[in-house]
Amino acid sequence: MSEPLLEVRDLAKRFPIGGGFLSRRPAAELRAVDGVSFSIAEGETLGLVGESGCGKSTTGKMVMRLLAPTAGRIAYAGEDVAGMTDDRTRWFRQQVQMVFQDPFSSLNPRKTVAEIVGQPIALLGEDGGDRRRLRERVFELLDMVGLDPNHANRYPHQFSGGQRQRIGIARALAVRPKLIVLDEPVSALDLSIQAQIINLLTDLQREFGLSYLFISHDLNVVEYLSHRVAVMYLGKIVEAAPAEALFRAPKHPYTQALLSAVLSEDGGSAPMVLEGEIPSPMAVPSGCRFRTRCPRAEPRCAEVEPALEPRAATHRAACHFPVS
Amino acid sequence: MTDAMQDFSRAELEAGRAAREAWEARAKRDARKPESSLRLLWTALKRDKLAMASAVFLLLVALATIFAPWLAPYGPNEANPSLRLEPPLTEGHLLGLDGQGRDILTRLLYGGRVSLPIALIPVAIATFISVILGLIAGFYRKGVGEVIMRVLDIFYAFPTVMLAIAIAGILGPGMMNVMLSIVIVLIPYITRVVYTATMVVSEEDFVQAARACGASDTRIIFSEVLPNVMSPVIVYGTTTMGLQVVFAAGLSFLGLGVQPPIADWGIMTASGRDVLSVAPHVSTIPGIVLLLVALAFNLVGDGLRDALDPRLRL
């Protein structure tokens, strides 16, 4: 086992709610991410799945250092990112890039495609000042993601959603990163376009040995793209396993419910419908956070929080009464 | 380790060069120029006939006032008492004469040299200050932003006209003081426009994307946010210019602005007050000019608002 490229330990993000201009004390606390640990090896894709509001995007932002964690540790290539000097931060930014969910919001409407794709190179690349080389690199990148380099001088509004997402991917690739955080990169796109973008992402991964942190709520997409999958519920990972094992034999009742909702289309088993809403992250249930909606819940679940423990060699689930 | 660009492989450079050559060949063929925002704006604005007509009108007014000394048939204070209060179309006096027997057309031309800059310069200065304040307040919403906006809220509490009159009253009459009071009165309003736009733009993902590339706050504010907040500011600034021309004239009308005998549209309107029943043209003609100029600014502002809307561009 080599050292993982990215290692996240007990990562937490709590947002104070309320508290105004003069009062310093917040009225409540929102636990968006509540102690999350995972690692990503070189060339590997980790799928991070969960319903909206479960903290998966917040986790992605913390990995990108766009948000400061409340607690926990993020290490990239064995180096704690919190302790990085400006120089190392610059290196980190070059190593880790991001593709955003909304292809409309993620491209500045006032900039040309060449300016957008060239921005990371101009800011992080050693050759940012060499205009001719920058231009060549931009054309090469556009070509790489399947766009016509002829369109480099156009503005984002002249492209479709799928093309815009390709521009976003070209921007992320510009400085040759090793790890790309993909925050729901296809959920804003049509189904046919989704497939194209996913194929593009797989091709790029193979070609450049990229690692992906793939954040999504769409299990079909996750299954297709991920090597390993971590399922998040209310700020915590409840199950983590290699994709194949997780989809074949989920151990956590929540994962089981998620999967049954997807697979029911095939006419297999009846979907397992979860009762109620996802609880507020401002009032997380005691013990197991899933117990309020869990069909297998017992008194013990309200008292002791289950740890994320191995159920098989590489399969971990946080449940007192796992599905066998 | 940090060299993102150094380790080009030969094949990659070749690929880049090939792509560039293909691009240049194609670019030559269809001779497509990058479409600048200004060009797109112009194309959209051209379609709006009313706004274009207003812009042309304002341009003519501006040129006429600039070249007043050459265009005006008389001197601004040249009086012919025998013809006082004569109506428009009097021989040699197209728009008639005022109470002191001065040619109204001449004074209108000269008056624009006071009435237009006294309104437009403060709008420009206030916009500049407000853009900076609004960007900072909208970007750093907590802390600095909160302080800026709360201080401006105090100004909001006063009715605009009252505040301007108070400021002009304290500072005393005069062109500089009128301009200063307009600047102070306008800043809270324009700042709020910039602040709101900045708040919206700062939430966009492309700001996060720039941050992920290690862009500094200053760079993000000026190169990512600023170009996206300029549209509402330009529209607001243009629209308010018309209002400020009337407002500055109003201060002069009240005796707080420019002092007679200097020609100014506000003073001219005021001077006809006493003779309104016998010679209504003395007041109404400068009043109509004020109205038309204000209206034209508004129409240009509306036209710009439509032209700057990205949904209407393609």
XYZ file of C-alpha atoms in Angstrom:
638
model
C 0.000 0.000 0.000
C 1.435 3.280 -1.070
C 0.677 6.529 0.686
C -2.694 7.992 -0.307
C -2.688 11.167 -2.384
C -5.351 12.781 -0.251
C -6.077 11.890 3.309
C -8.925 13.432 5.260
C -9.279 12.792 9.006
C -12.234 13.740 11.204
C -13.071 16.719 9.055
C -15.836 18.919 10.459
C -17.514 22.150 9.484
C -19.953 23.848 11.804
C -21.689 27.078 10.821
C -22.912 29.435 13.522
C -26.508 30.454 12.871
C -27.901 33.779 13.991
C -25.974 36.245 16.070
C -26.088 39.707 14.579
C -24.158 42.902 14.302
C -23.607 43.363 17.997
C -24.131 39.939 19.549
C -21.114 37.781 19.078
C -22.737 34.603 20.307
C -24.496 32.549 17.648
C -28.024 31.407 18.391
C -27.468 27.905 17.036
C -25.014 25.756 15.216
C -25.388 23.938 11.921
C -23.292 20.796 11.688
C -22.786 20.584 7.931
C -19.919 18.116 8.122
C -19.514 16.204 11.338
C -16.343 14.170 11.405
C -15.584 12.736 7.985
C -12.576 10.598 7.133
C -11.534 9.185 3.797
C -8.560 8.853 1.538
C -7.954 8.831 -2.177
C -5.107 6.980 -3.843
C -3.347 8.112 -6.968
C -5.420 7.432 -10.081
C -8.449 6.531 -8.016
C -11.984 7.895 -8.028
C -13.801 8.181 -4.748
C -17.520 8.744 -5.118
C -19.092 10.781 -2.350
C -22.843 10.233 -2.412
C -25.711 11.567 -0.402
C -28.912 13.560 -0.494
C -28.701 17.300 -0.912
C -27.746 18.968 2.335
C -25.767 16.026 3.653
C -22.515 18.008 3.552
C -20.864 16.481 0.523
C -20.329 19.776 -1.278
C -19.077 21.397 1.908
C -16.570 18.565 2.201
C -15.448 19.231 -1.377
C -15.012 22.926 -0.675
C -12.899 22.178 2.379
C -10.684 19.846 0.391
C -10.292 22.668 -2.152
C -9.447 25.015 0.711
C -12.308 27.290 -0.295
C -13.719 26.837 3.182
C -11.769 26.548 6.397
C -12.592 23.399 8.382
C -13.804 23.800 11.958
C -11.887 20.690 12.924
C -9.973 17.844 11.392
C -7.007 17.405 9.154
C -6.524 17.326 5.407
C -3.237 15.997 4.121
C -2.183 16.128 0.511
C 0.685 13.809 -0.436
C 1.382 13.462 3.269
C 1.559 17.197 3.875
C -0.919 18.934 6.173
C -2.598 21.576 4.018
C -3.431 23.775 7.002
C 0.263 24.325 7.716
C 1.253 25.183 4.153
C 3.230 28.335 3.448
C 2.197 30.607 0.561
C 4.612 28.823 -1.683
C 3.276 25.399 -0.815
C -0.310 26.675 -1.147
C 0.472 27.769 -4.683
C 1.783 24.293 -5.361
C -1.301 22.752 -3.765
C -3.603 24.887 -5.925
C -1.771 23.670 -8.983
C -2.101 20.056 -7.819
C -5.767 20.154 -6.864
C -8.407 21.692 -9.118
C -12.166 21.697 -9.233
C -15.085 21.320 -11.647
C -18.270 22.992 -10.522
C -21.860 21.879 -10.679
C -23.470 24.815 -12.438
C -21.901 25.389 -15.858
C -23.576 28.797 -16.019
C -22.454 30.178 -12.702
C -18.942 28.786 -12.941
C -17.847 30.751 -16.020
C -17.469 34.512 -15.853
C -19.866 35.864 -18.518
C -17.562 38.824 -19.213
C -14.548 36.739 -20.157
C -13.707 34.863 -23.309
C -13.149 31.130 -23.227
C -9.426 31.699 -23.777
C -9.276 33.997 -20.748
C -11.239 31.544 -18.600
C -9.200 28.489 -19.506
C -5.960 30.463 -19.372
C -6.637 31.923 -15.939
C -5.153 29.079 -13.862
C -2.057 29.063 -16.080
C -1.674 32.809 -15.790
C -2.031 32.648 -12.008
C -0.307 29.373 -11.166
C 1.790 28.346 -14.150
C 5.454 29.122 -14.319
C 5.025 30.412 -17.852
C 1.992 32.567 -17.182
C 3.679 35.518 -18.836
C 4.494 33.829 -22.138
C 1.440 34.752 -24.184
C 2.166 32.641 -27.214
C 2.761 29.547 -25.162
C -0.316 30.260 -23.078
C -2.390 30.534 -26.223
C -1.066 27.248 -27.556
C -1.804 25.545 -24.281
C -5.358 26.908 -24.279
C -5.956 25.634 -27.831
C -4.524 22.282 -26.859
C -6.787 22.095 -23.802
C -9.896 22.968 -25.783
C -9.001 20.314 -28.293
C -8.467 17.838 -25.454
C -11.966 18.324 -24.034
C -13.584 18.121 -27.444
C -14.147 21.805 -28.174
C -13.227 23.657 -31.331
C -10.156 25.803 -30.562
C -11.598 28.142 -33.170
C -14.108 29.232 -30.542
C -11.495 30.415 -28.058
C -12.524 34.037 -28.478
C -16.190 33.457 -27.835
C -18.042 34.246 -24.659
C -19.644 31.603 -22.400
C -23.220 32.564 -23.328
C -22.533 31.395 -26.869
C -22.179 27.786 -25.678
C -24.581 25.088 -24.546
C -24.564 23.645 -21.032
C -22.527 20.609 -22.034
C -19.990 22.725 -23.898
C -19.722 25.052 -20.944
C -18.993 22.112 -18.666
C -16.241 21.099 -21.075
C -14.802 24.598 -20.718
C -14.895 24.126 -16.941
C -13.048 20.838 -17.297
C -10.449 22.415 -19.580
C -9.888 25.098 -16.943
C -9.452 22.466 -14.240
C -6.935 20.580 -16.384
C -4.981 23.667 -17.371
C -2.260 23.438 -14.729
C -1.924 19.634 -14.892
C -3.418 18.814 -11.510
C -3.222 15.376 -9.921
C -6.530 15.549 -8.085
C -9.764 17.052 -9.338
C -12.757 17.655 -7.114
C -15.832 17.100 -9.258
C -18.772 18.734 -7.525
C -21.845 17.272 -9.223
C -20.289 17.915 -12.630
C -23.138 16.399 -14.631
C -26.250 16.909 -12.533
C -27.151 20.136 -14.354
C -26.936 18.471 -17.777
C -29.246 16.472 -20.016
C -28.934 12.708 -19.822
C -27.286 12.315 -23.232
C -24.819 15.098 -22.462
C -24.127 13.539 -19.037
C -22.861 10.408 -20.738
C -20.542 12.410 -22.976
C -19.059 14.332 -20.065
C -18.612 11.172 -17.992
C -16.847 9.453 -20.856
C -14.635 12.501 -21.236
C -13.791 12.375 -17.519
C -12.920 8.662 -17.682
C -10.751 9.198 -20.750
C -8.901 12.058 -19.097
C -8.374 10.008 -15.961
C -6.865 7.178 -17.939
C -4.698 9.498 -19.992
C -3.298 11.589 -17.165
C -3.635 9.236 -14.179
C -5.903 11.714 -12.413
C -7.545 11.158 -9.066
C -11.135 12.275 -8.671
C -13.209 13.155 -5.681
C -16.566 12.695 -7.359
C -19.413 14.325 -5.470
C -22.882 13.378 -6.613
C -26.364 12.417 -5.598
C -26.847 10.309 -8.696
C -26.017 6.690 -7.902
C -25.990 5.518 -11.516
C -23.329 8.051 -12.400
C -21.337 7.260 -9.273
C -21.391 3.549 -9.949
C -20.127 4.092 -13.454
C -17.253 6.383 -12.543
C -16.085 5.446 -9.034
C -13.641 2.876 -7.771
C -14.725 3.341 -4.208
C -17.853 4.935 -2.826
C -18.587 6.677 0.454
C -22.197 7.314 1.400
C -22.876 10.416 3.471
C -25.856 11.072 5.667
C -26.318 14.256 7.674
C -22.658 15.185 7.768
C -21.175 11.757 8.347
C -20.053 8.846 6.238
C -22.324 5.900 7.020
C -20.860 3.391 4.609
C -17.704 3.095 2.547
C -16.706 0.290 0.226
C -15.393 -0.526 -3.231
C -18.087 0.494 -5.710
C -18.853 -3.022 -6.836
C -19.301 -4.378 -3.301
C -21.364 -1.438 -2.167
C -23.779 -1.641 -5.044
C -24.048 -5.423 -4.877
C -24.406 -5.835 -1.141
C -25.000 -2.637 0.833
C -24.547 -3.043 4.572
C -26.165 0.129 5.821
C -29.963 0.423 5.705
C -29.624 3.965 4.318
C -27.509 2.795 1.397
C -29.953 -0.010 0.866
C -32.818 2.462 0.684
C -30.928 4.704 -1.727
C -30.121 1.784 -3.991
C -33.612 0.339 -3.949
C -34.940 3.709 -5.062
C -32.752 3.521 -8.139
C -32.988 -0.166 -8.973
C -36.756 -0.397 -8.641
C -36.930 0.751 -12.251
C -35.728 -2.668 -13.322
C -38.837 -4.251 -11.863
C -36.856 -6.021 -9.155
C -37.616 -5.744 -5.481
C -40.145 -3.179 -4.344
C -38.531 0.167 -3.456
C -37.822 0.654 0.203
C -39.394 3.979 1.020
C -37.863 5.973 3.847
C -40.259 7.682 6.185
C -40.032 11.352 6.993
C -37.586 14.038 6.057
C -33.876 14.207 6.575
C -33.472 15.778 10.059
C -32.137 19.312 10.373
C -28.350 19.500 10.695
C -29.040 22.023 13.456
C -30.619 19.277 15.579
C -28.834 16.034 14.849
C -30.543 13.006 16.485
C -28.781 11.317 19.381
C -26.983 8.036 18.849
C -27.265 6.895 15.254
C -28.266 9.904 13.131
C -30.242 7.713 10.768
C -32.395 6.081 13.445
C -35.352 8.467 12.963
C -35.925 7.091 9.476
C -34.433 3.629 9.845
C -36.716 0.595 9.539
C -34.300 -1.468 11.657
C -33.894 1.021 14.495
C -33.921 -0.298 18.062
C -33.570 1.439 21.452
C -29.826 0.965 21.403
C -29.552 3.138 18.265
C -30.727 6.188 20.221
C -28.059 5.715 22.883
C -24.851 4.682 21.194
C -23.582 6.197 17.970
C -22.355 3.389 15.736
C -18.780 3.725 14.514
C -17.735 3.227 10.923
C -16.464 -0.324 11.399
C -15.232 -2.954 8.968
C -17.916 -5.473 7.985
C -15.715 -7.135 5.439
C -12.115 -6.705 4.297
C -12.671 -3.341 2.628
C -16.281 -2.721 3.488
C -17.119 -0.405 6.368
C -20.525 0.605 7.679
C -21.699 2.636 10.667
C -24.644 0.569 11.892
C -25.481 -1.572 14.937
C -27.676 -3.870 12.913
C -26.160 -3.988 9.430
C -27.928 -5.630 6.547
C -26.467 -9.056 6.020
C 7.873 20.624 -8.372
C 5.972 23.859 -8.873
C 6.585 23.967 -12.593
C 3.242 23.460 -14.190
C 4.354 24.681 -17.568
C 7.991 23.612 -17.738
C 7.428 19.940 -18.251
C 5.823 20.134 -21.655
C 6.484 17.020 -23.551
C 7.511 17.483 -27.155
C 4.319 15.795 -28.323
C 2.192 18.188 -26.323
C 3.932 21.204 -27.741
C 3.466 19.794 -31.209
C -0.209 19.259 -30.507
C -0.549 22.815 -29.281
C 1.221 24.212 -32.322
C -0.903 22.136 -34.659
C -4.033 23.307 -32.927
C -2.901 26.924 -33.172
C -2.081 26.637 -36.838
C -5.414 25.047 -37.577
C -7.072 27.808 -35.656
C -5.208 30.546 -37.460
C -5.992 29.033 -40.833
C -9.650 28.884 -39.995
C -9.630 32.317 -38.428
C -8.177 33.723 -41.629
C -10.821 31.956 -43.648
C -13.905 33.221 -41.895
C -12.185 36.394 -40.692
C -14.068 36.223 -37.412
C -12.994 38.826 -34.945
C -13.521 38.299 -31.248
C -16.750 40.072 -30.484
C -16.094 42.707 -27.890
C -18.731 43.519 -25.282
C -18.803 47.083 -26.540
C -19.643 45.947 -30.042
C -22.438 43.699 -28.768
C -23.766 46.590 -26.708
C -23.760 48.879 -29.739
C -25.606 46.327 -31.867
C -28.298 46.005 -29.229
C -28.546 49.739 -28.585
C -28.894 50.536 -32.284
C -32.173 48.675 -32.342
C -33.695 50.957 -29.702
C -34.798 53.969 -31.783
C -36.030 56.040 -28.858
C -32.813 55.631 -26.905
C -30.747 56.413 -29.982
C -32.778 59.559 -30.683
C -32.334 60.628 -27.063
C -28.607 60.022 -27.211
C -28.351 62.096 -30.393
C -30.405 64.863 -28.766
C -28.121 64.914 -25.709
C -25.079 64.979 -27.930
C -26.480 67.990 -29.827
C -27.295 69.784 -26.580
C -23.790 69.105 -25.299
C -22.186 70.357 -28.519
C -24.399 73.438 -28.582
C -23.432 74.414 -25.045
C -19.753 73.700 -25.636
C -19.746 75.952 -28.697
C -22.079 78.538 -27.121
C -19.695 81.495 -27.585
C -19.663 80.859 -31.338
C -23.303 79.878 -31.736
C -24.997 82.406 -29.486
C -26.153 85.543 -31.278
C -25.561 87.819 -28.238
C -23.503 87.926 -25.072
C -24.996 86.127 -22.049
C -25.459 89.345 -20.104
C -26.051 91.661 -22.996
C -29.319 93.466 -22.254
C -31.691 95.316 -24.514
C -34.123 96.920 -22.010
C -36.414 98.298 -24.708
C -37.348 94.745 -25.714
C -37.775 93.245 -22.218
C -40.253 90.350 -21.909
C -40.867 90.308 -25.652
C -42.274 86.852 -26.619
C -40.535 84.234 -28.808
C -40.156 84.868 -32.547
C -39.444 88.540 -31.935
C -37.204 89.854 -34.701
C -33.636 88.706 -33.935
C -34.659 86.896 -30.764
C -35.917 83.399 -31.614
C -36.974 82.487 -28.077
C -37.798 85.972 -26.863
C -36.241 88.043 -24.067
C -36.317 87.938 -20.300
C -37.107 90.545 -17.636
C -33.800 92.327 -18.101
C -34.085 92.275 -21.874
C -31.505 89.461 -22.335
C -31.830 86.987 -25.217
C -33.224 83.705 -23.872
C -31.679 81.473 -26.559
C -28.265 82.904 -25.788
C -28.721 82.383 -22.079
C -29.956 78.825 -22.637
C -26.803 78.002 -24.575
C -24.582 79.565 -21.937
C -26.727 78.132 -19.131
C -26.013 74.595 -20.294
C -22.339 75.224 -19.585
C -23.284 75.496 -15.930
C -26.373 73.305 -15.641
C -24.928 70.220 -17.325
C -21.517 69.967 -15.624
C -22.954 70.922 -12.259
C -25.049 67.748 -12.456
C -22.884 65.392 -14.478
C -19.545 65.873 -12.726
C -20.988 64.999 -9.284
C -22.672 61.909 -10.722
C -19.344 60.762 -12.153
C -17.491 61.416 -8.887
C -20.215 59.817 -6.767
C -20.272 56.761 -9.052
C -16.525 56.319 -8.754
C -16.581 56.527 -4.955
C -19.694 54.342 -4.721
C -18.251 51.597 -6.917
C -15.262 51.283 -4.590
C -17.379 51.425 -1.433
C -20.012 49.055 -2.818
C -17.466 46.507 -4.021
C -15.750 46.428 -0.646
C -19.025 46.334 1.291
C -20.528 43.642 -0.923
C -17.424 41.488 -0.945
C -16.617 41.723 2.754
C -20.195 41.647 3.920
C -19.348 41.025 7.523
C -17.158 43.581 9.261
C -16.100 46.344 6.893
C -19.179 45.942 4.712
C -21.490 46.150 7.670
C -19.830 49.342 8.894
C -20.008 51.002 5.457
C -23.648 50.122 4.896
C -24.766 51.167 8.383
C -23.095 54.565 8.011
C -24.792 55.039 4.638
C -28.110 54.023 6.201
C -27.874 57.172 8.301
C -27.825 59.250 5.122
C -30.742 57.215 3.832
C -32.836 58.387 6.748
C -32.882 61.959 5.388
C -35.045 62.886 2.422
C -32.686 63.561 -0.492
C -33.786 67.108 -1.162
C -33.704 68.066 2.501
C -30.222 66.669 2.885
C -28.916 68.496 -0.179
C -30.516 71.747 0.912
C -29.054 71.317 4.383
C -25.569 70.638 3.025
C -25.741 73.471 0.488
C -27.147 75.719 3.203
C -24.309 74.930 5.600
C -21.595 75.267 2.992
C -23.134 78.379 1.469
C -24.204 78.987 -2.124
C -21.894 78.368 -5.065
C -21.231 75.913 -7.839
C -18.651 73.826 -5.943
C -20.915 73.460 -2.926
C -23.874 72.372 -5.024
C -21.728 69.712 -6.641
C -20.415 68.555 -3.291
C -23.915 68.239 -1.878
C -25.054 66.230 -4.912
C -22.078 63.883 -4.480
C -22.909 63.320 -0.828
C -26.589 62.782 -1.539
C -25.939 60.307 -4.345
C -23.318 58.078 -2.720
C -25.709 56.043 -0.532
C -27.971 55.268 -3.483
C -25.322 54.245 -5.998
C -23.387 52.352 -3.329
C -26.468 50.290 -2.586
C -26.818 49.412 -6.266
C -23.169 48.295 -6.410
C -23.436 46.528 -3.056
C -26.421 44.438 -4.090
C -24.898 43.508 -7.440
C -21.580 42.642 -5.797
C -23.320 40.428 -3.263
C -25.002 38.454 -6.029
C -21.890 38.154 -8.193
C -19.660 37.163 -5.257
C -21.811 34.070 -4.735
C -21.216 32.839 -8.275
C -19.041 29.796 -8.777
C -16.605 31.595 -11.048
C -15.463 33.582 -8.026
C -14.768 30.281 -6.252
C -13.027 29.044 -9.379
C -10.735 32.069 -9.355
C -10.037 31.436 -5.684
C -9.200 27.826 -6.459
C -6.550 29.196 -8.830
C -5.074 31.202 -5.998
C -6.400 34.604 -7.133
C -6.085 37.294 -4.468
C -9.113 39.193 -3.164
C -8.042 42.327 -5.012
C -7.783 40.445 -8.267
C -11.145 38.776 -7.740
C -12.829 42.070 -6.905
C -11.463 43.977 -9.869
C -11.181 41.340 -12.548
C -14.057 38.965 -11.737
C -16.656 41.003 -9.853
C -16.263 44.566 -11.175
C -16.996 43.809 -14.872
C -20.178 42.075 -13.794
C -21.512 44.909 -11.642
C -20.867 47.691 -14.140
C -24.124 47.183 -16.066
C -26.522 48.180 -13.287
C -24.202 51.008 -12.278
C -24.066 52.454 -15.792
C -27.818 52.234 -16.095
C -28.415 53.820 -12.706
C -25.836 56.534 -13.324
C -27.296 57.477 -16.701
C -30.848 57.517 -15.431
C -29.969 59.603 -12.399
C -28.073 62.161 -14.490
C -31.362 63.533 -15.820
C -32.691 63.803 -12.309
C -29.558 65.576 -11.107
C -29.753 68.172 -13.890
C -33.212 69.052 -12.607
C -32.039 68.809 -9.010
C -29.066 71.133 -9.515
C -31.342 73.566 -11.319
C -33.738 73.260 -8.394
C -31.008 74.254 -5.926
C -30.175 77.250 -8.094
C -33.883 78.043 -8.284
C -33.957 78.142 -4.487
C -30.965 80.436 -4.425
C -28.583 77.826 -2.995
C -26.694 77.161 -6.183
C -25.154 79.359 -8.791
C -25.791 83.029 -8.209
C -27.178 85.476 -10.757
C -26.233 87.006 -13.132
C -24.545 83.747 -14.250
C -26.820 81.978 -16.713
C -28.162 78.654 -15.430
C -31.345 76.837 -16.377
C -32.537 76.846 -12.785
C -31.865 80.538 -12.289
C -33.573 81.306 -15.590
C -36.658 79.398 -14.536
C -36.637 81.214 -11.202
C -36.238 84.638 -12.749
C -39.433 84.233 -14.751
C -41.492 83.420 -11.688
C -42.664 86.982 -11.016
C -43.730 87.588 -14.585
C -45.300 84.202 -15.161
C -48.742 85.722 -15.913
C -47.545 88.381 -18.325
C -44.588 86.603 -19.981
C -44.884 82.838 -19.371
C -42.134 82.046 -21.879
C -39.393 83.359 -19.577
C -39.906 80.470 -17.149
C -41.363 77.786 -19.357
C -38.697 77.706 -22.066
C -35.795 76.802 -19.733
C -38.244 74.513 -17.893
C -39.013 72.634 -21.090
C -35.303 72.324 -21.898
C -34.719 70.856 -18.433
C -37.590 68.464 -18.931
C -36.355 67.299 -22.334
C -32.789 66.782 -21.122
C -33.954 64.849 -18.061
C -36.272 62.734 -20.192
C -33.534 62.017 -22.712
C -31.174 60.804 -19.981
C -33.895 58.516 -18.684
C -34.585 57.063 -22.102
C -30.899 56.458 -22.749
C -30.688 54.769 -19.354
C -33.625 52.525 -20.192
C -32.100 51.698 -23.560
C -28.803 50.787 -21.896
C -30.607 48.599 -19.395
C -32.131 46.578 -22.219
C -28.946 46.546 -24.264
C -26.875 45.331 -21.331
C -29.237 42.476 -20.534
C -27.322 39.368 -21.597
C -30.541 37.483 -22.267
C -31.246 39.798 -25.193
C -27.786 39.320 -26.646
C -26.678 36.541 -28.876
